[in-house]
Amino acid sequence: MRSLAAVVVVACLGASAYAESERPRLERVPVQHIQPTVGAVVNSKTIYLNRCVGGCKVYAGYTDSRTNKSAIGQGTLSAYSYGDSSWNSVVNCMKSVMSRFNVTVTATDPGPAVDHFEVMVGGTPGQLGLSAGIGGIAEYSCSSPGVCSKYLPNALVFVFSQVWQGNVNEICAAAAQEIAHTWSLDHVVDASE
């Protein structure tokens, strides 16, 4: 997983069309609760990228990608609105970023009976009751420093494509960053900046 942190940092540094003061925030929230006991072996190696065709209804509850439940926010996330070519570029970028790891990135819903991690990509943070300016958000598998689960099973994270104005590189970097939080990886803080 340490290698994944390096990949996420590289992906995030990829391209930025945003001035630092205007840059959307990537957030993580400490997990308040984990429904199942987390085992030593990850329950899934599938990352589902959901473009929310027809909207994604998000319900309150323990994070669970299979039932679209999240403790982060509730509401309906509007669909990814930048077209098929743009979406395919996001999917291909995530496949490339994650290619060195033993995971499968898919844009096909595995369904409610299959364990998987999910990134909902679309809409705005306000649609889930969150503050403006958040580009992505995930539950973080640590409740305090050094108190971490290895991962959040069936985690559901969010990347708000309208905040990124359809920028494929930024959406891809945000998706990699947010899913990494569910594997107990944090943001990198560079003291030289």
mmCIF file of C-alpha atoms in Angstrom:
data_model
loop_
_atom_site.group_PDB
_atom_site.id
_atom_site.type_symbol
_atom_site.label_atom_id
_atom_site.label_comp_id
_atom_site.label_asym_id
_atom_site.label_seq_id
_atom_site.Cartn_x
_atom_site.Cartn_y
_atom_site.Cartn_z
ATOM 1 C CA MET A 1 0.000 0.000 0.000
ATOM 2 C CA ARG A 2 2.954 2.374 0.483
ATOM 3 C CA SER A 3 3.509 2.233 -3.275
ATOM 4 C CA LEU A 4 -0.115 3.225 -3.745
ATOM 5 C CA ALA A 5 0.513 6.386 -1.723
ATOM 6 C CA ALA A 6 3.271 7.370 -4.143
ATOM 7 C CA VAL A 7 1.015 6.692 -7.127
ATOM 8 C CA VAL A 8 -1.777 8.758 -5.614
ATOM 9 C CA VAL A 9 0.599 11.665 -5.006
ATOM 10 C CA VAL A 10 1.904 11.462 -8.579
ATOM 11 C CA ALA A 11 -1.648 11.293 -9.929
ATOM 12 C CA CYS A 12 -2.625 14.330 -7.884
ATOM 13 C CA LEU A 13 0.375 16.279 -9.155
ATOM 14 C CA GLY A 14 -0.454 15.350 -12.752
ATOM 15 C CA ALA A 15 -2.120 18.517 -14.011
ATOM 16 C CA SER A 16 -3.730 21.419 -12.265
ATOM 17 C CA ALA A 17 -5.591 24.195 -14.022
ATOM 18 C CA TYR A 18 -6.587 25.716 -10.688
ATOM 19 C CA ALA A 19 -4.857 28.507 -8.818
ATOM 20 C CA GLU A 20 -4.060 27.364 -5.270
ATOM 21 C CA SER A 21 -6.670 29.705 -3.782
ATOM 22 C CA GLU A 22 -9.362 28.363 -6.132
ATOM 23 C CA ARG A 23 -8.451 24.696 -5.966
ATOM 24 C CA PRO A 24 -11.268 22.421 -4.780
ATOM 25 C CA ARG A 25 -10.569 20.572 -1.559
ATOM 26 C CA LEU A 26 -10.142 16.833 -1.207
ATOM 27 C CA GLU A 27 -11.463 15.776 2.151
ATOM 28 C CA ARG A 28 -11.551 12.792 4.397
ATOM 29 C CA VAL A 29 -13.641 12.271 7.483
ATOM 30 C CA PRO A 30 -12.587 9.911 10.272
ATOM 31 C CA VAL A 31 -14.769 6.859 10.322
ATOM 32 C CA GLN A 32 -17.367 7.104 13.045
ATOM 33 C CA HIS A 33 -18.311 3.464 12.892
ATOM 34 C CA ILE A 34 -17.546 0.343 10.935
ATOM 35 C CA GLN A 35 -20.432 -2.052 10.651
ATOM 36 C CA PRO A 36 -18.625 -5.357 10.077
ATOM 37 C CA THR A 37 -15.435 -6.428 11.776
ATOM 38 C CA VAL A 38 -12.610 -5.870 9.325
ATOM 39 C CA GLY A 39 -10.708 -9.060 8.626
ATOM 40 C CA ALA A 40 -7.060 -9.444 7.753
ATOM 41 C CA VAL A 41 -7.871 -10.063 4.092
ATOM 42 C CA VAL A 42 -9.512 -7.379 1.952
ATOM 43 C CA ASN A 43 -13.044 -8.426 1.030
ATOM 44 C CA SER A 44 -12.796 -7.228 -2.569
ATOM 45 C CA LYS A 45 -10.322 -6.177 -5.233
ATOM 46 C CA THR A 46 -12.939 -4.428 -7.387
ATOM 47 C CA ILE A 47 -13.219 -0.651 -7.704
ATOM 48 C CA TYR A 48 -16.437 0.390 -9.411
ATOM 49 C CA LEU A 49 -16.503 3.855 -11.027
ATOM 50 C CA ASN A 50 -20.144 4.949 -11.087
ATOM 51 C CA ARG A 51 -21.023 7.847 -13.388
ATOM 52 C CA CYS A 52 -24.484 8.065 -11.810
ATOM 53 C CA VAL A 53 -26.525 7.711 -15.002
ATOM 54 C CA GLY A 54 -30.046 8.775 -13.980
ATOM 55 C CA GLY A 55 -28.678 10.064 -10.648
ATOM 56 C CA CYS A 56 -27.268 8.231 -7.646
ATOM 57 C CA LYS A 57 -29.501 8.097 -4.590
ATOM 58 C CA VAL A 58 -27.344 7.988 -1.449
ATOM 59 C CA TYR A 59 -28.919 6.793 1.802
ATOM 60 C CA ALA A 60 -27.891 7.353 5.440
ATOM 61 C CA GLY A 61 -26.055 4.562 7.208
ATOM 62 C CA TYR A 62 -22.793 2.700 7.574
ATOM 63 C CA THR A 63 -20.694 2.996 4.423
ATOM 64 C CA ASP A 64 -21.805 0.248 2.055
ATOM 65 C CA SER A 65 -21.302 0.465 -1.693
ATOM 66 C CA ARG A 66 -23.676 -2.443 -2.251
ATOM 67 C CA THR A 67 -26.651 -0.506 -0.865
ATOM 68 C CA ASN A 68 -25.514 3.090 -1.622
ATOM 69 C CA LYS A 69 -25.277 3.965 2.079
ATOM 70 C CA SER A 70 -22.931 6.573 3.486
ATOM 71 C CA ALA A 71 -22.334 8.388 6.757
ATOM 72 C CA ILE A 72 -20.870 11.314 4.770
ATOM 73 C CA GLY A 73 -24.065 12.723 3.285
ATOM 74 C CA GLN A 74 -27.418 11.861 1.832
ATOM 75 C CA GLY A 75 -29.255 12.981 -1.298
ATOM 76 C CA THR A 76 -29.156 12.395 -5.031
ATOM 77 C CA LEU A 77 -25.954 12.977 -6.952
ATOM 78 C CA SER A 78 -26.556 14.072 -10.546
ATOM 79 C CA ALA A 79 -24.983 12.196 -13.443
ATOM 80 C CA TYR A 80 -21.521 12.772 -14.877
ATOM 81 C CA SER A 81 -22.349 15.313 -17.560
ATOM 82 C CA TYR A 82 -19.236 15.556 -19.718
ATOM 83 C CA GLY A 83 -19.989 12.841 -22.286
ATOM 84 C CA ASP A 84 -18.847 9.337 -23.082
ATOM 85 C CA SER A 85 -15.403 10.266 -24.410
ATOM 86 C CA SER A 86 -14.564 12.195 -21.249
ATOM 87 C CA TRP A 87 -15.931 9.396 -19.047
ATOM 88 C CA ASN A 88 -13.918 6.757 -20.910
ATOM 89 C CA SER A 89 -10.807 8.883 -20.326
ATOM 90 C CA VAL A 90 -11.536 8.980 -16.572
ATOM 91 C CA VAL A 91 -11.969 5.191 -16.491
ATOM 92 C CA ASN A 92 -8.786 4.594 -18.520
ATOM 93 C CA CYS A 93 -6.842 6.982 -16.291
ATOM 94 C CA MET A 94 -7.975 5.150 -13.134
ATOM 95 C CA LYS A 95 -7.107 1.813 -14.727
ATOM 96 C CA SER A 96 -3.640 3.170 -15.477
ATOM 97 C CA VAL A 97 -3.133 4.608 -11.971
ATOM 98 C CA MET A 98 -4.215 1.351 -10.331
ATOM 99 C CA SER A 99 -2.523 -1.003 -12.839
ATOM 100 C CA ARG A 100 0.410 -1.817 -10.541
ATOM 101 C CA PHE A 101 -1.872 -3.117 -7.822
ATOM 102 C CA ASN A 102 -3.905 -6.268 -7.608
ATOM 103 C CA VAL A 103 -7.250 -4.514 -8.217
ATOM 104 C CA THR A 104 -9.766 -4.343 -11.039
ATOM 105 C CA VAL A 105 -11.211 -0.978 -12.052
ATOM 106 C CA THR A 106 -14.579 -1.274 -13.778
ATOM 107 C CA ALA A 107 -17.381 0.991 -14.967
ATOM 108 C CA THR A 108 -19.854 -1.915 -14.762
ATOM 109 C CA ASP A 109 -21.867 -2.201 -11.549
ATOM 110 C CA PRO A 110 -20.955 -5.460 -9.776
ATOM 111 C CA GLY A 111 -24.415 -5.433 -8.162
ATOM 112 C CA PRO A 112 -25.633 -5.516 -4.569
ATOM 113 C CA ALA A 113 -24.612 -9.140 -3.962
ATOM 114 C CA VAL A 114 -20.916 -8.566 -4.792
ATOM 115 C CA ASP A 115 -18.435 -6.931 -2.404
ATOM 116 C CA HIS A 116 -16.746 -3.918 -4.017
ATOM 117 C CA PHE A 117 -15.343 -0.447 -3.462
ATOM 118 C CA GLU A 118 -17.190 2.349 -5.268
ATOM 119 C CA VAL A 119 -16.413 5.866 -6.435
ATOM 120 C CA MET A 120 -19.530 7.852 -7.359
ATOM 121 C CA VAL A 121 -18.454 10.488 -9.889
ATOM 122 C CA GLY A 122 -20.904 13.274 -10.651
ATOM 123 C CA GLY A 123 -22.735 16.343 -9.433
ATOM 124 C CA THR A 124 -21.816 18.722 -6.627
ATOM 125 C CA PRO A 125 -21.142 18.407 -2.896
ATOM 126 C CA GLY A 126 -24.322 20.391 -2.144
ATOM 127 C CA GLN A 127 -26.401 17.537 -3.551
ATOM 128 C CA LEU A 128 -25.260 15.436 -0.585
ATOM 129 C CA GLY A 129 -25.603 18.257 1.950
ATOM 130 C CA LEU A 130 -21.889 19.138 1.939
ATOM 131 C CA SER A 131 -20.123 22.506 1.686
ATOM 132 C CA ALA A 132 -19.244 24.018 -1.696
ATOM 133 C CA GLY A 133 -15.673 23.664 -2.905
ATOM 134 C CA ILE A 134 -15.186 20.024 -1.956
ATOM 135 C CA GLY A 135 -13.846 18.124 -4.969
ATOM 136 C CA GLY A 136 -13.942 14.698 -3.350
ATOM 137 C CA ILE A 137 -14.588 13.086 0.004
ATOM 138 C CA ALA A 138 -14.241 9.699 1.668
ATOM 139 C CA GLU A 139 -14.452 8.135 5.051
ATOM 140 C CA TYR A 140 -10.960 7.556 6.413
ATOM 141 C CA SER A 141 -10.329 4.218 8.082
ATOM 142 C CA CYS A 142 -8.563 5.886 11.023
ATOM 143 C CA SER A 143 -10.488 7.345 13.952
ATOM 144 C CA SER A 144 -7.380 8.979 15.462
ATOM 145 C CA PRO A 145 -3.601 8.890 14.879
ATOM 146 C CA GLY A 146 -2.462 5.276 14.941
ATOM 147 C CA VAL A 147 -5.983 3.899 15.412
ATOM 148 C CA CYS A 148 -6.769 2.529 11.974
ATOM 149 C CA SER A 149 -8.540 -0.324 10.303
ATOM 150 C CA LYS A 150 -6.684 -1.820 7.347
ATOM 151 C CA TYR A 151 -9.526 -0.762 5.080
ATOM 152 C CA LEU A 152 -13.250 0.025 5.019
ATOM 153 C CA PRO A 153 -15.107 -2.910 3.478
ATOM 154 C CA ASN A 154 -17.474 -2.019 0.639
ATOM 155 C CA ALA A 155 -16.492 1.638 0.942
ATOM 156 C CA LEU A 156 -18.405 4.320 -0.955
ATOM 157 C CA VAL A 157 -16.565 7.562 -1.815
ATOM 158 C CA PHE A 158 -17.473 10.634 -3.856
ATOM 159 C CA VAL A 159 -15.827 12.795 -6.542
ATOM 160 C CA PHE A 160 -17.822 15.853 -7.607
ATOM 161 C CA SER A 161 -17.244 16.224 -11.342
ATOM 162 C CA GLN A 162 -18.943 19.616 -11.627
ATOM 163 C CA VAL A 163 -16.513 21.064 -9.083
ATOM 164 C CA TRP A 164 -13.637 19.874 -11.278
ATOM 165 C CA GLN A 165 -15.457 21.246 -14.353
ATOM 166 C CA GLY A 166 -14.982 17.926 -16.155
ATOM 167 C CA ASN A 167 -11.162 18.004 -15.930
ATOM 168 C CA VAL A 168 -10.304 14.326 -16.522
ATOM 169 C CA ASN A 169 -6.890 14.414 -14.804
ATOM 170 C CA GLU A 170 -8.265 16.104 -11.697
ATOM 171 C CA ILE A 171 -11.260 13.749 -11.507
ATOM 172 C CA CYS A 172 -8.985 10.721 -11.882
ATOM 173 C CA ALA A 173 -6.535 12.022 -9.254
ATOM 174 C CA ALA A 174 -9.395 12.767 -6.857
ATOM 175 C CA ALA A 175 -10.859 9.286 -7.370
ATOM 176 C CA ALA A 176 -7.479 7.645 -6.626
ATOM 177 C CA GLN A 177 -6.994 9.839 -3.562
ATOM 178 C CA GLU A 178 -10.455 9.210 -2.145
ATOM 179 C CA ILE A 179 -10.405 5.433 -2.576
ATOM 180 C CA ALA A 180 -6.919 5.427 -0.968
ATOM 181 C CA HIS A 181 -8.412 6.988 2.185
ATOM 182 C CA THR A 182 -10.555 3.898 2.638
ATOM 183 C CA TRP A 183 -7.309 1.897 2.726
ATOM 184 C CA SER A 184 -5.945 4.101 5.585
ATOM 185 C CA LEU A 185 -3.773 6.323 3.364
ATOM 186 C CA ASP A 186 -3.820 10.027 4.244
ATOM 187 C CA HIS A 187 -3.013 13.215 2.311
ATOM 188 C CA VAL A 188 0.652 13.989 1.825
ATOM 189 C CA VAL A 189 1.870 17.144 3.523
ATOM 190 C CA ASP A 190 5.005 18.607 1.976
ATOM 191 C CA ALA A 191 6.704 20.976 4.433
ATOM 192 C CA SER A 192 8.613 22.654 1.584
ATOM 193 C CA GLU A 193 5.438 24.226 0.185
#
